[in-house]
Every structure is written in C-alpha cells, then in structure tokens.
Amino acid sequence: MDSFDYRDGVLHCEDVALATIAAAVGTPVYVYSTATLRRHARVFREGLAGLAKVHLAYAIKANPNLAVLRVLADKGYGADVVSGGEMARALAAGIPAADIVFSGVGKTRAELAKGLDEGIGQFNLELEEEGVVLAGLAAARGMRAPATLRVNPDVDAGTHAKISTGKADNKFGVPIDQAPAMFARLAALDGIDLKGVAIHIGSQLSDLGRLEVAYARVGRLVAALRAAGHRITRVDLGGGLGVPYKADDVLPSPADYGTMVARATAGWDVELMFEPGRVIAGNAGVLLTEVIWVKPGVTDPYVIVDAAMNDLMRPALYDAWHDFAAVAPTGDRMRANIAGPVCESGDTFAMGRDIDAVASGDLAVFRTAGAYGATMASTYNSRGLVPEVLVDGDRFAVVADRIQPETILAAERVPEWLEK
Ligand SMILES: *Cc1c(COP(=O)(O)O)cnc(C)c1O
C-alpha cells in the first residue's frame, strides 16, 4: 500500500498534486511519500514483533537520500552500508554508529579503518583476509572489531540473476562448509569480536521457502559453531523481501516473513539483525515524467518521455517492470512502447504495453521507483542528475537538487597542452 492516489482524477502524493511538483521542480523528478516510508518501517517492524531481540538496519543503498534516511532514523532504524560514502550518509542522517552494519565484498582498508574510528556496530566479513586485516587495524587501535562472518549458503533465491547473491558461484560470502574452520581462525585473533554469522541471498525475493532453506542452513552452522565452543550472540539475516511491481503481484508480507523467521530461528537465542531495503522504500516513490512526443511506430507508437535509463536504470539493467500511469488520465487507453531520449535501444521502459492514453505534454509516473531508482542514476548522454522531492502531508521539499549538465561540465578540465 502506498500514498499515491487519484483525487478528482488527478494523481497525488499524499495531499500534493503531482502536477504541482512538476510545475515547481520540473521533470523528470523522483517523488517520495513520507507516510509510506513510515508505514513500511512500522509494518516491517510489526512483522517481526514475535521475535525476542531484533535490530533493524535499513539497507541504504536502496534509497540513500539524506531526508529518507532521517525519516527512517526517526523510526528507530539503523543502517546497512556498503561503502565509505554510505557510512558517511548514515552518520550525517543522525544514525548512531553503533546501529550501523558495514557490509560489502570490497571494503577497502581505508574504509575498514574509518569504520573502526567511527565506532561502527558490526562489520560483516566477506573473506578471511578481510577479517585478518580488520583485526590488525583494530588491535593497533586497542580495539576489538565487532563482526560477523557472511556465509554463502548456496541457495538459489529464485530472483533475477543480477540480484541473486547466495549461490555458490556468486561473489558474496564464504562457502558455508568452510565457515566453521574459518570462524575458529578468525575468532582466535585479538582484534576481533566475532559475534556470529550473516547471510543475504538476494533481492526482490518472492519465495519464502528458499529463504527458509537458507536460514535452516545457517541454523545448523550456528549449532555446529556452538558445539565447537564458540559464543554466538548475533545472526544477521540480511534483506531481500520483494515488493509488488504490478498491481496484481502477490508477494509475501512482512507478517508472513516474520512468521517464517520465527519458525526458522526458534531456539537460536541470538540477536537477529535485519537489513531491509526495497521493502521499505520501493513503493514509497514514483518517477514523475513528461511525455515529449508520441512517435508513430511500425506496430505500436513510441511514447517518448523525458525520463530515461540514466534516471531509472532497472528496466535496462534487469528487464524490470514499472507500472506507468498518467497523472490526469482521460479514461482512454492505448497500446504503446515507452522509451526515453537516450541513444540506446535499451533505453526502453516497456514494449507493447496497455497504458493510459497520453499525448505530448502530459505528465505520467513510473510507479514503485523509490528503491534502486535515483541512487542508480547517472549523467549518461550529458543529462542532468535527476532531483528528488519528499512529500509530507500537504507540504513538499526538494531533498536532492537537479544537478545540471553545466555543473558536471564545470568539473572537467582540458589539460594545458590541449589549450589553444
Ligand atoms: C542490497 C542488500 C540488502 C538489501 O536488499 P533488499 O532486497 O533491498 O532488501 C541487504 N543486505 C545486503 C548485504 C545487501 O547487499
């Protein structure tokens, strides 16, 4: 459920007509609903209400906008970060360092050191050497780095290959069968406080059964580690819960997920860490765009909109579906392809889609664009960086400026030997 609804035939975000935002900020622009973010934060937490010790770390790569982070920090969410840049954002948003989980397969030595200096609450180790380096950096500071070992359970998450992370040949985690020996070696190091294990098998997951298989493997690992004499106090279950991209998509709810987690983790007696991203932000945002042309095509016309693959990459990257809806639909329908202005055939959002009839100058949205949208934007084709707006009731604010092509040009230099 989200807060993008028609009132008197015009699409609103909460109490603000999207046309008002388009007039004030221009298009394309991402629009986020505070009410939806808060609602999702609450519903996810409530889904886990039956569990004893829970820590929620919003995976900020899904939508790292500072204002979005502030909304979620106010709801008591920590952060899962995957780079020094994301760590800086989480801290800037007021998220306590102790509530931050540092994930990622390529944390640099400088990032690890920075994380220690900031007092990050948990480092999720992706390989043994990273643990050795982290332990050394921590020991040199007279610290013990709080950490978990991320394991790869070799489970096919049943999602798009590019967002699947728990198969044996994916780059993430250590093979679960090697984890006991590795855990023992790392736990023996002075500079590390190895609290448990972590897992994250993929994103846009729709089949809880596969996740439960992965969690069961982690449960057996925890038992084996305890049998070997290790003290296990934390298990990080990752993120990955999918969201409906189509009106009739049926996805497991946070409550369904919570029920499964309670069953899978019964008796573990650990603090459970969660890293939800998409499920919090996905349906809290739309990409608002204007139709530039309706270009006749061989079979269907091309609706050319002013948003493009550089603004919303998911269709080009994952063949992802985003519902397309007119801001002020006439009631007529048309069959069309929807594409952006970028000079790539991949800059196509939909082919042969049944959509609201639109004409040049009309406003429309791509729905469910709050996660993995603006954060993946680029300036390809020397387009500007798309701005972001946050709505709260009847007010709205630009929470990320449009970065104009001139600003990007101004950061480039011609070396003196090429100057005329
Ligand atoms: C991307 C990621 C997440 C969040 O995934 P969602 O599908 O957005 O919930 C959580 N944990 C890690 C380690 C990730 O890489």
GROMACS .gro file of C-alpha atoms and ligand atoms in nm:
model
  435
    1MET     CA    1   0.000   0.000   0.000
    2ASP     CA    2   0.125   0.347  -0.076
    3SER     CA    3   0.013   0.708  -0.070
    4PHE     CA    4  -0.008   0.773  -0.444
    5ASP     CA    5  -0.379   0.800  -0.521
    6TYR     CA    6  -0.612   0.978  -0.760
    7ARG     CA    7  -0.819   1.261  -0.619
    8ASP     CA    8  -1.071   1.419  -0.853
    9GLY     CA    9  -0.898   1.237  -1.137
   10VAL     CA   10  -0.552   1.372  -1.062
   11LEU     CA   11  -0.267   1.167  -0.914
   12HIS     CA   12  -0.150   1.293  -0.576
   13CYS     CA   13   0.131   1.200  -0.344
   14GLU     CA   14  -0.037   1.230  -0.005
   15ASP     CA   15  -0.210   1.574  -0.026
   16VAL     CA   16   0.007   1.717  -0.302
   17ALA     CA   17  -0.095   1.702  -0.668
   18LEU     CA   18   0.195   1.571  -0.874
   19ALA     CA   19   0.134   1.846  -1.128
   20THR     CA   20   0.219   2.099  -0.856
   21ILE     CA   21   0.556   1.932  -0.805
   22ALA     CA   22   0.621   1.913  -1.179
   23ALA     CA   23   0.545   2.285  -1.212
   24ALA     CA   24   0.773   2.377  -0.923
   25VAL     CA   25   1.068   2.143  -0.983
   26GLY     CA   26   1.039   2.032  -1.345
   27THR     CA   27   1.059   1.678  -1.476
   28PRO     CA   28   1.191   1.414  -1.454
   29VAL     CA   29   1.182   1.408  -1.075
   30TYR     CA   30   1.155   1.139  -0.809
   31VAL     CA   31   0.875   1.192  -0.557
   32TYR     CA   32   0.873   1.011  -0.222
   33SER     CA   33   0.596   0.980   0.035
   34THR     CA   34   0.692   1.022   0.399
   35ALA     CA   35   0.372   0.850   0.511
   36THR     CA   36   0.453   0.544   0.302
   37LEU     CA   37   0.811   0.527   0.428
   38ARG     CA   38   0.686   0.548   0.786
   39ARG     CA   39   0.415   0.294   0.723
   40HIS     CA   40   0.656   0.043   0.570
   41ALA     CA   41   0.903   0.096   0.854
   42ARG     CA   42   0.623   0.024   1.103
   43VAL     CA   43   0.476  -0.275   0.916
   44PHE     CA   44   0.816  -0.439   0.879
   45ARG     CA   45   0.888  -0.393   1.249
   46GLU     CA   46   0.544  -0.526   1.342
   47GLY     CA   47   0.601  -0.831   1.124
   48LEU     CA   48   0.893  -0.923   1.349
   49ALA     CA   49   0.714  -0.844   1.674
   50GLY     CA   50   0.715  -1.209   1.782
   51LEU     CA   51   1.094  -1.228   1.792
   52ALA     CA   52   1.292  -1.163   2.107
   53LYS     CA   53   1.592  -0.949   2.010
   54VAL     CA   54   1.575  -0.764   1.679
   55HIS     CA   55   1.797  -0.499   1.520
   56LEU     CA   56   1.676  -0.325   1.207
   57ALA     CA   57   1.938  -0.185   0.971
   58TYR     CA   58   1.782  -0.021   0.665
   59ALA     CA   59   1.990  -0.113   0.358
   60ILE     CA   60   2.056   0.241   0.249
   61LYS     CA   61   2.175   0.151  -0.099
   62ALA     CA   62   1.805   0.110  -0.188
   63ASN     CA   63   1.746   0.481  -0.134
   64PRO     CA   64   2.023   0.673   0.039
   65ASN     CA   65   1.870   1.020   0.020
   66LEU     CA   66   1.955   1.206   0.339
   67ALA     CA   67   1.594   1.307   0.409
   68VAL     CA   68   1.473   0.950   0.354
   69LEU     CA   69   1.738   0.830   0.599
   70ARG     CA   70   1.624   1.088   0.850
   71VAL     CA   71   1.264   0.964   0.826
   72LEU     CA   72   1.380   0.607   0.889
   73ALA     CA   73   1.626   0.704   1.163
   74ASP     CA   74   1.334   0.870   1.342
   75LYS     CA   75   1.156   0.533   1.325
   76GLY     CA   76   1.447   0.375   1.507
   77TYR     CA   77   1.617   0.216   1.208
   78GLY     CA   78   1.989   0.168   1.196
   79ALA     CA   79   2.165   0.132   0.861
   80ASP     CA   80   2.329  -0.133   0.649
   81VAL     CA   81   2.602   0.039   0.446
   82VAL     CA   82   2.825  -0.095   0.171
   83SER     CA   83   3.077   0.185   0.120
   84GLY     CA   84   3.251   0.469   0.299
   85GLY     CA   85   3.014   0.707   0.121
   86GLU     CA   86   2.711   0.528   0.258
   87MET     CA   87   2.866   0.523   0.605
   88ALA     CA   88   2.909   0.900   0.587
   89ARG     CA   89   2.544   0.941   0.481
   90ALA     CA   90   2.413   0.723   0.761
   91LEU     CA   91   2.613   0.920   1.016
   92ALA     CA   92   2.507   1.251   0.860
   93ALA     CA   93   2.144   1.141   0.895
   94GLY     CA   94   2.199   1.100   1.267
   95ILE     CA   95   2.205   0.721   1.277
   96PRO     CA   96   2.426   0.616   1.570
   97ALA     CA   97   2.746   0.442   1.459
   98ALA     CA   98   2.666   0.153   1.689
   99ASP     CA   99   2.349   0.088   1.486
  100ILE     CA  100   2.535   0.068   1.156
  101VAL     CA  101   2.626  -0.259   0.987
  102PHE     CA  102   2.911  -0.239   0.736
  103SER     CA  103   2.852  -0.491   0.454
  104GLY     CA  104   3.013  -0.525   0.113
  105VAL     CA  105   3.252  -0.754  -0.066
  106GLY     CA  106   3.516  -0.489  -0.137
  107LYS     CA  107   3.555  -0.275   0.173
  108THR     CA  108   3.896  -0.110   0.137
  109ARG     CA  109   4.149  -0.096   0.417
  110ALA     CA  110   4.082   0.277   0.445
  111GLU     CA  111   3.708   0.212   0.477
  112LEU     CA  112   3.764  -0.053   0.743
  113ALA     CA  113   3.986   0.188   0.939
  114LYS     CA  114   3.727   0.465   0.906
  115GLY     CA  115   3.456   0.228   1.026
  116LEU     CA  116   3.662   0.145   1.335
  117ASP     CA  117   3.732   0.511   1.407
  118GLU     CA  118   3.362   0.590   1.380
  119GLY     CA  119   3.265   0.301   1.608
  120ILE     CA  120   3.057   0.104   1.357
  121GLY     CA  121   2.849  -0.159   1.533
  122GLN     CA  122   2.912  -0.458   1.309
  123PHE     CA  123   3.142  -0.547   1.022
  124ASN     CA  124   3.013  -0.829   0.802
  125LEU     CA  125   3.324  -1.007   0.680
  126GLU     CA  126   3.324  -1.140   0.326
  127LEU     CA  127   3.654  -1.328   0.327
  128GLU     CA  128   3.910  -1.446   0.577
  129GLU     CA  129   4.179  -1.198   0.474
  130GLU     CA  130   3.940  -0.910   0.538
  131GLY     CA  131   3.894  -1.037   0.893
  132VAL     CA  132   4.269  -1.063   0.946
  133VAL     CA  133   4.323  -0.708   0.818
  134LEU     CA  134   4.033  -0.572   1.026
  135ALA     CA  135   4.165  -0.746   1.337
  136GLY     CA  136   4.508  -0.592   1.277
  137LEU     CA  137   4.364  -0.243   1.230
  138ALA     CA  138   4.153  -0.282   1.544
  139ALA     CA  139   4.439  -0.421   1.755
  140ALA     CA  140   4.655  -0.125   1.653
  141ARG     CA  141   4.380   0.099   1.796
  142GLY     CA  142   4.345  -0.105   2.112
  143MET     CA  143   4.001  -0.218   1.995
  144ARG     CA  144   3.817  -0.539   1.917
  145ALA     CA  145   3.613  -0.505   1.600
  146PRO     CA  146   3.255  -0.635   1.634
  147ALA     CA  147   3.200  -0.864   1.336
  148THR     CA  148   3.009  -1.146   1.178
  149LEU     CA  149   3.120  -1.384   0.906
  150ARG     CA  150   2.898  -1.368   0.598
  151VAL     CA  151   2.832  -1.715   0.465
  152ASN     CA  152   2.716  -1.819   0.122
  153PRO     CA  153   2.457  -2.093   0.176
  154ASP     CA  154   2.444  -2.198  -0.192
  155VAL     CA  155   2.071  -2.140  -0.228
  156ASP     CA  156   1.909  -2.020  -0.549
  157ALA     CA  157   1.696  -1.728  -0.434
  158GLY     CA  158   1.474  -1.758  -0.741
  159THR     CA  159   1.519  -1.395  -0.842
  160HIS     CA  160   1.690  -1.214  -1.132
  161ALA     CA  161   2.047  -1.341  -1.180
  162LYS     CA  162   2.191  -0.991  -1.133
  163ILE     CA  163   2.038  -0.957  -0.786
  164SER     CA  164   2.099  -1.314  -0.671
  165THR     CA  165   2.376  -1.328  -0.409
  166GLY     CA  166   2.357  -1.664  -0.231
  167LYS     CA  167   2.459  -1.914  -0.498
  168ALA     CA  168   2.798  -2.080  -0.456
  169ASP     CA  169   2.944  -1.903  -0.758
  170ASN     CA  170   2.823  -1.554  -0.657
  171LYS     CA  171   3.098  -1.328  -0.525
  172PHE     CA  172   2.940  -1.288  -0.181
  173GLY     CA  173   3.018  -1.460   0.149
  174VAL     CA  174   3.237  -1.759   0.229
  175PRO     CA  175   3.129  -2.111   0.138
  176ILE     CA  176   2.918  -2.231   0.429
  177ASP     CA  177   3.108  -2.562   0.455
  178GLN     CA  178   3.435  -2.371   0.506
  179ALA     CA  179   3.281  -2.137   0.764
  180PRO     CA  180   3.347  -2.343   1.082
  181ALA     CA  181   3.723  -2.363   1.030
  182MET     CA  182   3.745  -2.001   0.916
  183PHE     CA  183   3.534  -1.885   1.208
  184ALA     CA  184   3.768  -2.063   1.450
  185ARG     CA  185   4.077  -1.899   1.299
  186LEU     CA  186   3.922  -1.551   1.296
  187ALA     CA  187   3.769  -1.579   1.644
  188ALA     CA  188   4.116  -1.655   1.780
  189LEU     CA  189   4.251  -1.314   1.667
  190ASP     CA  190   4.296  -1.045   1.933
  191GLY     CA  191   4.147  -0.757   1.740
  192ILE     CA  192   3.816  -0.915   1.658
  193ASP     CA  193   3.496  -0.989   1.848
  194LEU     CA  194   3.332  -1.242   1.618
  195LYS     CA  195   2.971  -1.245   1.731
  196GLY     CA  196   2.810  -1.471   1.476
  197VAL     CA  197   2.725  -1.512   1.111
  198ALA     CA  198   2.546  -1.318   0.836
  199ILE     CA  199   2.361  -1.409   0.521
  200HIS     CA  200   2.189  -1.224   0.235
  201ILE     CA  201   2.083  -1.437  -0.060
  202GLY     CA  202   1.936  -1.181  -0.297
  203SER     CA  203   1.681  -0.912  -0.362
  204GLN     CA  204   1.318  -0.896  -0.480
  205LEU     CA  205   1.262  -1.239  -0.323
  206SER     CA  206   0.912  -1.376  -0.369
  207ASP     CA  207   0.956  -1.731  -0.237
  208LEU     CA  208   0.996  -1.751   0.140
  209GLY     CA  209   1.061  -2.124   0.108
  210ARG     CA  210   1.401  -2.064  -0.047
  211LEU     CA  211   1.490  -1.814   0.221
  212GLU     CA  212   1.383  -2.064   0.487
  213VAL     CA  213   1.613  -2.328   0.336
  214ALA     CA  214   1.900  -2.079   0.361
  215TYR     CA  215   1.810  -1.987   0.719
  216ALA     CA  216   1.794  -2.356   0.814
  217ARG     CA  217   2.149  -2.400   0.683
  218VAL     CA  218   2.257  -2.105   0.896
  219GLY     CA  219   2.082  -2.263   1.195
  220ARG     CA  220   2.283  -2.582   1.151
  221LEU     CA  221   2.600  -2.375   1.124
  222VAL     CA  222   2.520  -2.188   1.445
  223ALA     CA  223   2.468  -2.521   1.624
  224ALA     CA  224   2.798  -2.653   1.488
  225LEU     CA  225   2.984  -2.338   1.593
  226ARG     CA  226   2.841  -2.361   1.943
  227ALA     CA  227   2.930  -2.728   1.961
  228ALA     CA  228   3.285  -2.624   1.877
  229GLY     CA  229   3.283  -2.392   2.178
  230HIS     CA  230   3.211  -2.055   2.015
  231ARG     CA  231   2.984  -1.799   2.173
  232ILE     CA  232   2.727  -1.696   1.912
  233THR     CA  233   2.519  -1.391   2.003
  234ARG     CA  234   2.413  -1.249   1.667
  235VAL     CA  235   2.284  -1.371   1.334
  236ASP     CA  236   2.229  -1.124   1.051
  237LEU     CA  237   1.951  -1.250   0.823
  238GLY     CA  238   2.003  -0.983   0.554
  239GLY     CA  239   1.728  -0.824   0.346
  240GLY     CA  240   1.572  -0.919   0.018
  241LEU     CA  241   1.196  -0.918   0.068
  242GLY     CA  242   1.029  -0.837  -0.262
  243VAL     CA  243   0.765  -0.575  -0.341
  244PRO     CA  244   0.474  -0.576  -0.588
  245TYR     CA  245   0.575  -0.401  -0.910
  246LYS     CA  246   0.247  -0.487  -1.082
  247ALA     CA  247  -0.095  -0.420  -0.934
  248ASP     CA  248  -0.175  -0.793  -0.924
  249ASP     CA  249   0.163  -0.915  -0.796
  250VAL     CA  250   0.125  -1.116  -0.476
  251LEU     CA  251   0.429  -1.103  -0.251
  252PRO     CA  252   0.483  -1.240   0.099
  253SER     CA  253   0.403  -0.971   0.355
  254PRO     CA  254   0.636  -0.869   0.637
  255ALA     CA  255   0.399  -1.061   0.866
  256ASP     CA  256   0.439  -1.377   0.652
  257TYR     CA  257   0.813  -1.321   0.662
  258GLY     CA  258   0.810  -1.274   1.040
  259THR     CA  259   0.618  -1.600   1.085
  260MET     CA  260   0.872  -1.785   0.875
  261VAL     CA  261   1.165  -1.626   1.061
  262ALA     CA  262   1.014  -1.720   1.398
  263ARG     CA  263   0.982  -2.080   1.282
  264ALA     CA  264   1.326  -2.098   1.120
  265THR     CA  265   1.511  -1.938   1.410
  266ALA     CA  266   1.326  -2.099   1.701
  267GLY     CA  267   1.573  -2.180   1.976
  268TRP     CA  268   1.864  -1.987   1.825
  269ASP     CA  269   1.878  -1.750   2.122
  270VAL     CA  270   2.061  -1.471   1.938
  271GLU     CA  271   2.001  -1.109   1.847
  272LEU     CA  272   1.859  -1.118   1.493
  273MET     CA  273   1.975  -0.846   1.255
  274PHE     CA  274   1.767  -0.748   0.950
  275GLU     CA  275   1.869  -0.540   0.650
  276PRO     CA  276   1.551  -0.449   0.460
  277GLY     CA  277   1.588  -0.208   0.169
  278ARG     CA  278   1.344  -0.241  -0.117
  279VAL     CA  279   1.050  -0.341   0.103
  280ILE     CA  280   1.084  -0.011   0.291
  281ALA     CA  281   1.146   0.229   0.002
  282GLY     CA  282   1.019   0.066  -0.318
  283ASN     CA  283   0.655   0.163  -0.313
  284ALA     CA  284   0.729   0.492  -0.138
  285GLY     CA  285   0.843   0.659  -0.459
  286VAL     CA  286   0.750   0.734  -0.818
  287LEU     CA  287   0.946   0.881  -1.105
  288LEU     CA  288   0.742   1.171  -1.243
  289THR     CA  289   0.797   1.240  -1.610
  290GLU     CA  290   0.654   1.436  -1.901
  291VAL     CA  291   0.568   1.297  -2.242
  292ILE     CA  292   0.782   1.471  -2.504
  293TRP     CA  293   0.644   1.303  -2.815
  294VAL     CA  294   0.417   1.024  -2.921
  295LYS     CA  295   0.607   0.889  -3.218
  296PRO     CA  296   0.432   0.659  -3.464
  297GLY     CA  297   0.589   0.311  -3.471
  298VAL     CA  298   0.569   0.012  -3.701
  299THR     CA  299   0.332  -0.180  -3.474
  300ASP     CA  300   0.281   0.040  -3.168
  301PRO     CA  301   0.359   0.408  -3.117
  302TYR     CA  302   0.657   0.508  -2.903
  303VAL     CA  303   0.570   0.727  -2.607
  304ILE     CA  304   0.895   0.922  -2.562
  305VAL     CA  305   0.916   1.054  -2.207
  306ASP     CA  306   1.171   1.292  -2.055
  307ALA     CA  307   1.291   1.029  -1.805
  308ALA     CA  308   1.546   0.783  -1.936
  309MET     CA  309   1.758   0.484  -1.846
  310ASN     CA  310   2.010   0.714  -1.678
  311ASP     CA  311   1.737   0.823  -1.432
  312LEU     CA  312   1.579   0.479  -1.376
  313MET     CA  313   1.812   0.200  -1.475
  314ARG     CA  314   1.617  -0.105  -1.357
  315PRO     CA  315   1.435  -0.180  -1.684
  316ALA     CA  316   1.759  -0.163  -1.885
  317LEU     CA  317   1.958  -0.350  -1.619
  318TYR     CA  318   1.714  -0.619  -1.509
  319ASP     CA  319   1.430  -0.605  -1.764
  320ALA     CA  320   1.232  -0.475  -1.468
  321TRP     CA  321   0.867  -0.378  -1.490
  322HIS     CA  322   0.743  -0.041  -1.360
  323ASP     CA  323   0.374   0.039  -1.389
  324PHE     CA  324   0.317   0.351  -1.597
  325ALA     CA  325   0.022   0.576  -1.523
  326ALA     CA  326  -0.097   0.916  -1.644
  327VAL     CA  327  -0.117   1.187  -1.379
  328ALA     CA  328  -0.453   1.301  -1.520
  329PRO     CA  329  -0.592   1.005  -1.714
  330THR     CA  330  -0.869   1.068  -1.964
  331GLY     CA  331  -1.009   0.718  -1.931
  332ASP     CA  332  -0.892   0.624  -2.281
  333ARG     CA  333  -0.629   0.353  -2.323
  334MET     CA  334  -0.360   0.295  -2.583
  335ARG     CA  335  -0.109   0.025  -2.667
  336ALA     CA  336   0.239   0.169  -2.681
  337ASN     CA  337   0.609   0.129  -2.627
  338ILE     CA  338   0.755   0.363  -2.365
  339ALA     CA  339   1.108   0.493  -2.410
  340GLY     CA  340   1.340   0.771  -2.300
  341PRO     CA  341   1.554   1.010  -2.504
  342VAL     CA  342   1.888   0.831  -2.451
  343CYS     CA  343   2.060   0.700  -2.761
  344GLU     CA  344   2.042   0.330  -2.676
  345SER     CA  345   1.768   0.087  -2.773
  346GLY     CA  346   1.799  -0.036  -2.415
  347ASP     CA  347   1.652   0.295  -2.304
  348THR     CA  348   1.306   0.141  -2.328
  349PHE     CA  349   1.077   0.109  -2.026
  350ALA     CA  350   0.809  -0.107  -2.186
  351MET     CA  351   0.709  -0.264  -2.518
  352GLY     CA  352   0.355  -0.320  -2.640
  353ARG     CA  353   0.207  -0.212  -2.305
  354ASP     CA  354  -0.160  -0.130  -2.248
  355ILE     CA  355  -0.143   0.216  -2.083
  356ASP     CA  356  -0.343   0.529  -2.014
  357ALA     CA  357  -0.370   0.723  -2.338
  358VAL     CA  358  -0.118   1.008  -2.328
  359ALA     CA  359  -0.016   1.291  -2.559
  360SER     CA  360   0.277   1.532  -2.580
  361GLY     CA  361   0.299   1.745  -2.268
  362ASP     CA  362   0.111   1.504  -2.042
  363LEU     CA  363   0.255   1.405  -1.707
  364ALA     CA  364   0.291   1.041  -1.608
  365VAL     CA  365   0.466   0.830  -1.346
  366PHE     CA  366   0.664   0.513  -1.324
  367ARG     CA  367   0.547   0.357  -1.001
  368THR     CA  368   0.744   0.167  -0.738
  369ALA     CA  369   1.056   0.366  -0.813
  370GLY     CA  370   1.151   0.452  -0.456
  371ALA     CA  371   1.417   0.181  -0.433
  372TYR     CA  372   1.714   0.137  -0.668
  373GLY     CA  373   1.592   0.438  -0.865
  374ALA     CA  374   1.758   0.776  -0.809
  375THR     CA  375   2.050   0.608  -0.638
  376MET     CA  376   2.148   0.432  -0.961
  377ALA     CA  377   2.113   0.744  -1.175
  378SER     CA  378   2.395   0.861  -1.398
  379THR     CA  379   2.456   1.153  -1.630
  380TYR     CA  380   2.482   0.943  -1.945
  381ASN     CA  381   2.417   1.139  -2.264
  382SER     CA  382   2.517   1.451  -2.064
  383ARG     CA  383   2.181   1.459  -1.899
  384GLY     CA  384   2.146   1.620  -1.559
  385LEU     CA  385   2.118   1.419  -1.239
  386VAL     CA  386   1.752   1.370  -1.154
  387PRO     CA  387   1.626   1.560  -0.846
  388GLU     CA  388   1.428   1.415  -0.555
  389VAL     CA  389   1.128   1.554  -0.369
  390LEU     CA  390   0.989   1.442  -0.034
  391VAL     CA  391   0.620   1.493   0.039
  392ASP     CA  392   0.477   1.504   0.390
  393GLY     CA  393   0.104   1.566   0.403
  394ASP     CA  394   0.035   1.888   0.214
  395ARG     CA  395   0.395   2.006   0.205
  396PHE     CA  396   0.688   1.905  -0.010
  397ALA     CA  397   1.057   1.986  -0.033
  398VAL     CA  398   1.332   1.930  -0.285
  399VAL     CA  399   1.560   1.688  -0.097
  400ALA     CA  400   1.814   1.649  -0.378
  401ASP     CA  401   1.879   1.920  -0.634
  402ARG     CA  402   1.878   1.859  -1.004
  403ILE     CA  403   2.248   1.861  -1.095
  404GLN     CA  404   2.261   2.048  -1.422
  405PRO     CA  405   2.480   1.933  -1.711
  406GLU     CA  406   2.672   2.264  -1.680
  407THR     CA  407   2.772   2.173  -1.323
  408ILE     CA  408   2.912   1.842  -1.441
  409LEU     CA  409   3.087   2.011  -1.732
  410ALA     CA  410   3.242   2.257  -1.489
  411ALA     CA  411   3.418   1.967  -1.309
  412GLU     CA  412   3.603   1.869  -1.628
  413ARG     CA  413   3.935   2.013  -1.743
  414VAL     CA  414   4.120   2.043  -2.070
  415PRO     CA  415   4.494   1.992  -2.000
  416GLU     CA  416   4.711   2.288  -2.087
  417TRP     CA  417   4.876   2.101  -2.377
  418LEU     CA  418   4.541   2.086  -2.550
  419GLU     CA  419   4.457   2.451  -2.490
  420LYS     CA  420   4.461   2.665  -2.799
  421LIG     C1  421   2.126  -0.498  -0.108
  421LIG     C2  422   2.144  -0.558   0.026
  421LIG     C3  423   2.037  -0.558   0.117
  421LIG     C4  424   1.901  -0.505   0.085
  421LIG     O1  425   1.833  -0.581  -0.008
  421LIG     P1  426   1.681  -0.551  -0.039
  421LIG     O2  427   1.644  -0.651  -0.141
  421LIG     O3  428   1.672  -0.412  -0.091
  421LIG     O4  429   1.605  -0.569   0.088
  421LIG     C5  430   2.061  -0.611   0.243
  421LIG     N1  431   2.182  -0.661   0.276
  421LIG     C6  432   2.286  -0.661   0.192
  421LIG     C7  433   2.415  -0.717   0.235
  421LIG     C8  434   2.270  -0.612   0.063
  421LIG     O5  435   2.372  -0.615  -0.023
   0.00000   0.00000   0.00000
